XYZ file of C-alpha atoms in Angstrom:
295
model
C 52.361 56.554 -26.357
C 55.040 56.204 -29.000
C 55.452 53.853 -32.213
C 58.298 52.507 -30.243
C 56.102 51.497 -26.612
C 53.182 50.146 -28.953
C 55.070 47.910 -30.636
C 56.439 46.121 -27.582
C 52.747 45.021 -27.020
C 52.782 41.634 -27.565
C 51.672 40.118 -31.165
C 50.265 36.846 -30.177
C 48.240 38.954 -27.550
C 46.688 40.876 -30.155
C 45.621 38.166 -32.377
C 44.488 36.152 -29.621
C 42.110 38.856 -28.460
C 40.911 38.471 -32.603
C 40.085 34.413 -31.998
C 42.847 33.552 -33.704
C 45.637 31.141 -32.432
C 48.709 29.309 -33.586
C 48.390 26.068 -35.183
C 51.557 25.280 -33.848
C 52.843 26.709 -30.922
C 56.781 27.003 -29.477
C 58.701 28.684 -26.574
C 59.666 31.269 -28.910
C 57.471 31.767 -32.176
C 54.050 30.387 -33.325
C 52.990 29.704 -37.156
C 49.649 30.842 -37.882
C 47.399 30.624 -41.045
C 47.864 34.298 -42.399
C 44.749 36.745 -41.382
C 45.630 38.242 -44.518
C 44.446 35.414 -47.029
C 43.363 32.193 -47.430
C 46.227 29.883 -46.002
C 45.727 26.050 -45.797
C 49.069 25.303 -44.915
C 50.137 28.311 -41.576
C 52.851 30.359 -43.120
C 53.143 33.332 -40.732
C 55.666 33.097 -37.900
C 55.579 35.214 -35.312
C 58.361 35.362 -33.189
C 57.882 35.839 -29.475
C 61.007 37.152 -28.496
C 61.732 39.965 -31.397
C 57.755 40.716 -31.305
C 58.081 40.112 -35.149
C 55.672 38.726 -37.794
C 56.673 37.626 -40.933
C 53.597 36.469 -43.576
C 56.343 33.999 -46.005
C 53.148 33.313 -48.619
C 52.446 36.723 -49.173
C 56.704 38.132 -48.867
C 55.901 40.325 -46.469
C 55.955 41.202 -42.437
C 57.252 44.033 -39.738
C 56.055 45.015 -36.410
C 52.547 45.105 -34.435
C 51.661 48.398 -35.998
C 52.416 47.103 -39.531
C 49.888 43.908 -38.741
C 47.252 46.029 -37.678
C 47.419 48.178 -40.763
C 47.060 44.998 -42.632
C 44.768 43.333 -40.889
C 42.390 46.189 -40.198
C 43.082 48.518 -43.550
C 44.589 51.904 -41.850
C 46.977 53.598 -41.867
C 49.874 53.939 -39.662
C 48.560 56.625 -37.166
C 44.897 55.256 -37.206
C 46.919 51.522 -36.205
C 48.369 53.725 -33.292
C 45.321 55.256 -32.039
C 43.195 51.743 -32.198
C 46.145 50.222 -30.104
C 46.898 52.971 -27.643
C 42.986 52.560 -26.842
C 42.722 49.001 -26.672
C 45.962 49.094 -24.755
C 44.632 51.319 -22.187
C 41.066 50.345 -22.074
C 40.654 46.869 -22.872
C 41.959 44.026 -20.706
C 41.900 42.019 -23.608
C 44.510 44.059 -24.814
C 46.389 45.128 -21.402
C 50.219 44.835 -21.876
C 52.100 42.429 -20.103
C 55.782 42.208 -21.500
C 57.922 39.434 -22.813
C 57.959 37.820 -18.795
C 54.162 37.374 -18.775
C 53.288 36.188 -22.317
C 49.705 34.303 -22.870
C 49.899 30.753 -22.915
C 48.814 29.123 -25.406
C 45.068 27.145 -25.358
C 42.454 26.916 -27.831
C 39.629 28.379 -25.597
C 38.506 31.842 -26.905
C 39.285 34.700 -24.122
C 35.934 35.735 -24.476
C 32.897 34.353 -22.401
C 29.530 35.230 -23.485
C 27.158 36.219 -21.136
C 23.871 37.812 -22.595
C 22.496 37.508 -25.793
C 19.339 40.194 -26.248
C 18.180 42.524 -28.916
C 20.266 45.297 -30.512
C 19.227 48.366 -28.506
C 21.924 49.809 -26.603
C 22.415 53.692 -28.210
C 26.167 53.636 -28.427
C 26.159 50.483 -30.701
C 22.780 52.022 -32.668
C 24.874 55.281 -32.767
C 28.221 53.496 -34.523
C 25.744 52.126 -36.590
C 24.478 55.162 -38.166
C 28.081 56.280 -37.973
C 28.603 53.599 -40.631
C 25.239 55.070 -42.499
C 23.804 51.080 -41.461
C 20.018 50.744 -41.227
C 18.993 50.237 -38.275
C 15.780 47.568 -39.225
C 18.544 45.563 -41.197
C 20.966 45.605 -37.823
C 18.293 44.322 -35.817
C 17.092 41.832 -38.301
C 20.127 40.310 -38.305
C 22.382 41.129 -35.597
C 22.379 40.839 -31.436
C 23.587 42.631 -28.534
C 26.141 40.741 -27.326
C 27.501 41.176 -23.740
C 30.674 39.311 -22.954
C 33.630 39.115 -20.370
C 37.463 39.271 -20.734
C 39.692 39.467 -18.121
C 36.651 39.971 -15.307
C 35.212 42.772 -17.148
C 32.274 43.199 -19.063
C 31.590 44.641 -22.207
C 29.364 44.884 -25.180
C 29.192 44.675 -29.105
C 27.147 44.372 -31.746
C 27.127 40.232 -32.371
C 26.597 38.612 -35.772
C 26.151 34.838 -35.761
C 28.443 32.286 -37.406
C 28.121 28.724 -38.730
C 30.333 27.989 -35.742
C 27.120 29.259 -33.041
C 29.997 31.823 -32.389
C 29.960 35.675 -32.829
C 31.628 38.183 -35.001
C 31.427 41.040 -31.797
C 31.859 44.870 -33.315
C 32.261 47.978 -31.650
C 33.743 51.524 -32.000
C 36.915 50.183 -30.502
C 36.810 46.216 -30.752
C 37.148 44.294 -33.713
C 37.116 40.051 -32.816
C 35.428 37.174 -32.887
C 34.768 33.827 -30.266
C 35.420 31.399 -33.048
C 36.502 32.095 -36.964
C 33.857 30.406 -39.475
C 31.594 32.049 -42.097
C 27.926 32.425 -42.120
C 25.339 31.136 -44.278
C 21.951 32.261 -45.091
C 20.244 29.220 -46.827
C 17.479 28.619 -49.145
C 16.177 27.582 -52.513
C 17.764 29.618 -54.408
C 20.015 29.199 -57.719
C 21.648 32.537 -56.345
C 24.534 33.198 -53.793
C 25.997 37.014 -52.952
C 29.090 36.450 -51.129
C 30.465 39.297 -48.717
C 33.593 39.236 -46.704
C 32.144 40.919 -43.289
C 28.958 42.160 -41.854
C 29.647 45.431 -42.533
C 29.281 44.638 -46.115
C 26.035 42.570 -45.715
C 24.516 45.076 -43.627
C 25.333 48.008 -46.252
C 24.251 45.943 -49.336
C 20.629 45.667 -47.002
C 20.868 49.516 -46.667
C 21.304 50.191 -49.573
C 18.364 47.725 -51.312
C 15.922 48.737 -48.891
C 15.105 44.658 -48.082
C 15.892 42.863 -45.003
C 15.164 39.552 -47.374
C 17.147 39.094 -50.259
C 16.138 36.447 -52.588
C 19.143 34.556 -52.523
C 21.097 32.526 -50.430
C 23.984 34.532 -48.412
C 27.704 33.320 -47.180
C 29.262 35.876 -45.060
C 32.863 35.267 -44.805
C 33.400 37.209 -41.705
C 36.923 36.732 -43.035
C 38.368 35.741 -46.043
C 40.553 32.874 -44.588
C 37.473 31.338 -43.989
C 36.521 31.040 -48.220
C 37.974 27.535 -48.231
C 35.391 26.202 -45.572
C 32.400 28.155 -47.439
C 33.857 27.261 -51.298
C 31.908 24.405 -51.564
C 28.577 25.735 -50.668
C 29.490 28.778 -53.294
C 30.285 26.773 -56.183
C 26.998 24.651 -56.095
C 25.236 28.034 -57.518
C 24.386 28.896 -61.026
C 25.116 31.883 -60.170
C 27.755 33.633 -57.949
C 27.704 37.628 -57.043
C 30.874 38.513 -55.229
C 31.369 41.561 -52.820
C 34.923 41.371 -51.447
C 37.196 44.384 -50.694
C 39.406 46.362 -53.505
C 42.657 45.112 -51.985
C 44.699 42.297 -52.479
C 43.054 40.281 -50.033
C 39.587 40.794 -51.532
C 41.563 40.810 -55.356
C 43.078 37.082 -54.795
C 40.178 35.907 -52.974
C 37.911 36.819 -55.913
C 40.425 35.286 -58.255
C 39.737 31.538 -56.059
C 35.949 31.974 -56.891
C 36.259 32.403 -60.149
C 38.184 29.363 -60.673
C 35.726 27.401 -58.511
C 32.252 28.609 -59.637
C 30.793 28.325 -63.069
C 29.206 31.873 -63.586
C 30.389 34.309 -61.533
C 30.183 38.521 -61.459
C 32.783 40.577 -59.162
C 30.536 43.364 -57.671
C 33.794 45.245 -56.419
C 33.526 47.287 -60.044
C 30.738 48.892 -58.556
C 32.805 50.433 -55.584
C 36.056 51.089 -57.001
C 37.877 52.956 -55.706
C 36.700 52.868 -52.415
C 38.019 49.858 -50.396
C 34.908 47.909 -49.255
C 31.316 48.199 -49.434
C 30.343 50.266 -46.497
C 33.312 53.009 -47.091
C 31.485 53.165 -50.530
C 27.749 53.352 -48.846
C 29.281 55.914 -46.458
C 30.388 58.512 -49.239
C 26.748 58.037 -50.607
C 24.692 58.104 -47.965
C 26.402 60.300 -45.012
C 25.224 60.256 -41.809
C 23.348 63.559 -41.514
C 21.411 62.062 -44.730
C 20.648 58.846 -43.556
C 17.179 58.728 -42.348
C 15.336 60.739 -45.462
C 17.371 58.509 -47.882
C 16.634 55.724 -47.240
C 15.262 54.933 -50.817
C 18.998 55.771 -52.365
C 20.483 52.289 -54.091
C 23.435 51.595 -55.087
């Protein structure tokens, strides 16, 4: 499948499939609150008809393919492989055309149907793909089994404040409802990540399932305004957001909201996030006798 047939899948399809959904919805184009930042006020159109997007806070926009290498940090072939899959495998993602667009509703197209411990060994085996401990996964993760379209499927599932899930596989990225998720306690502490991924790797990589200090997982960074208040009641603030410009300008908002706070990302440059960063340490072949390697 070419550049040209992907991009004729429709855009409000694929976000849909990601939990997220216009705030205002028309015949012919829908404005969203960008996936690519914090947005208050929705500032991405995406137009329907031309199958366009078009971010105005952040100057920038282009096709499907271009969203996806935005939105999931790849580049332009590794966009074409995720959708040709999804395309052809996921009724989530099945294309319909311009005649047979998805109406809009606030509903999630996911339904849950089985919550139960993580133990399936395709999950476990992305997992160790990702050089994640497996006693951290379990400790705070599920195995999440779920419908779309009739089908079933299943993903790793990490909680959020919502009671929704955060599902992850080798070939599906989404979520049934976008909030972040808090770990709470009495601590003057708070280490802030921006997905699971990264909470999962920090775990790895400290060798403790129990951190002694509380814990707000963004699960995306349009979420920081709901968890900012909860942040910035901390003495103390350690961030772990992505090297991009995302991760940059949602650092730069916790900075001017907290009193003390230390940007972790120093520690990982130049790698993107933290996993990419706990995967050039600690490679999969490795993973099981090093389990004492830190960061």
């Amino acid at each position: 499948m070419d550049a040209k047939a992907i991009n004729k899948f429709p855009i409000r399809e694929y976000l849909a499939a990601q939990g997220i959904r216009p705030a205002k919805d028309r015949s012919y184009y829908g404005l969203y609150h960008s996936p690519l930042r914090e947005d208050r006020t929705p500032s991405m159109k995406v137009d329907y008809d031309k199958n366009l997007w078009i971010d105005y806070g952040a100057g920038e926009g282009g096709t499907l393919i271009d969203l996806v290498m935005r939105m999931e940090r790849c580049s332009a072939g590794e966009a074409m492989r995720r959708l040709e899959q999804r395309i052809s495998e996921t009724p989530a993602f099945s294309f319909h055309g311009y005649s047979n667009p998805v109406p809009p509703h606030h509903e999630s197209v996911i339904t849950i149907e089985q919550i139960c411990p993580l133990e399936n060994p395709a999950l476990l085996a992305y997992l160790t793909e990702r050089s994640i401990d497996l006693a951290a996964a379990r400790a705070h993760c599920s195995e999440v089994h779920y419908r779309v379209a009739g089908k079933s499927y299943f993903a790793i599932g990490f909680r959020n404040d919502a009671g929704g899930w955060e599902l992850r596989n080798r070939y599906f990225k989404g979520c049934t409802s976008k909030a972040p998720t808090t770990r709470r306690g009495d601590y003057p502490t708070c280490l802030v990540f921006e997905g699971f991924m990264d909470y999962l790797s920090f775990l790895t990589s400290k060798c403790n399932p129990t951190p002694p200090h509380n814990i707000v997982v963004l699960n995306s960074v349009t979420n920081l305004a709901k968890a900012l208040p909860f942040i910035a009641s901390h003495e103390q603030v350690y961030a772990y957001l992505d090297n991009d410009d995302a991760g940059r300008k949602a650092t730069d908002e916790l900075k001017k909201a907290c009193r003390n706070l230390s940007d972790q990302s120093i520690h990982y440059r130049p790698y993107n996030d933290l996993n990419d960063y706990l995967r050039s340490r600690l490679p999969v072949k490795e993973h099981r006798r090093s389990r004492g390697r830190k960061l």
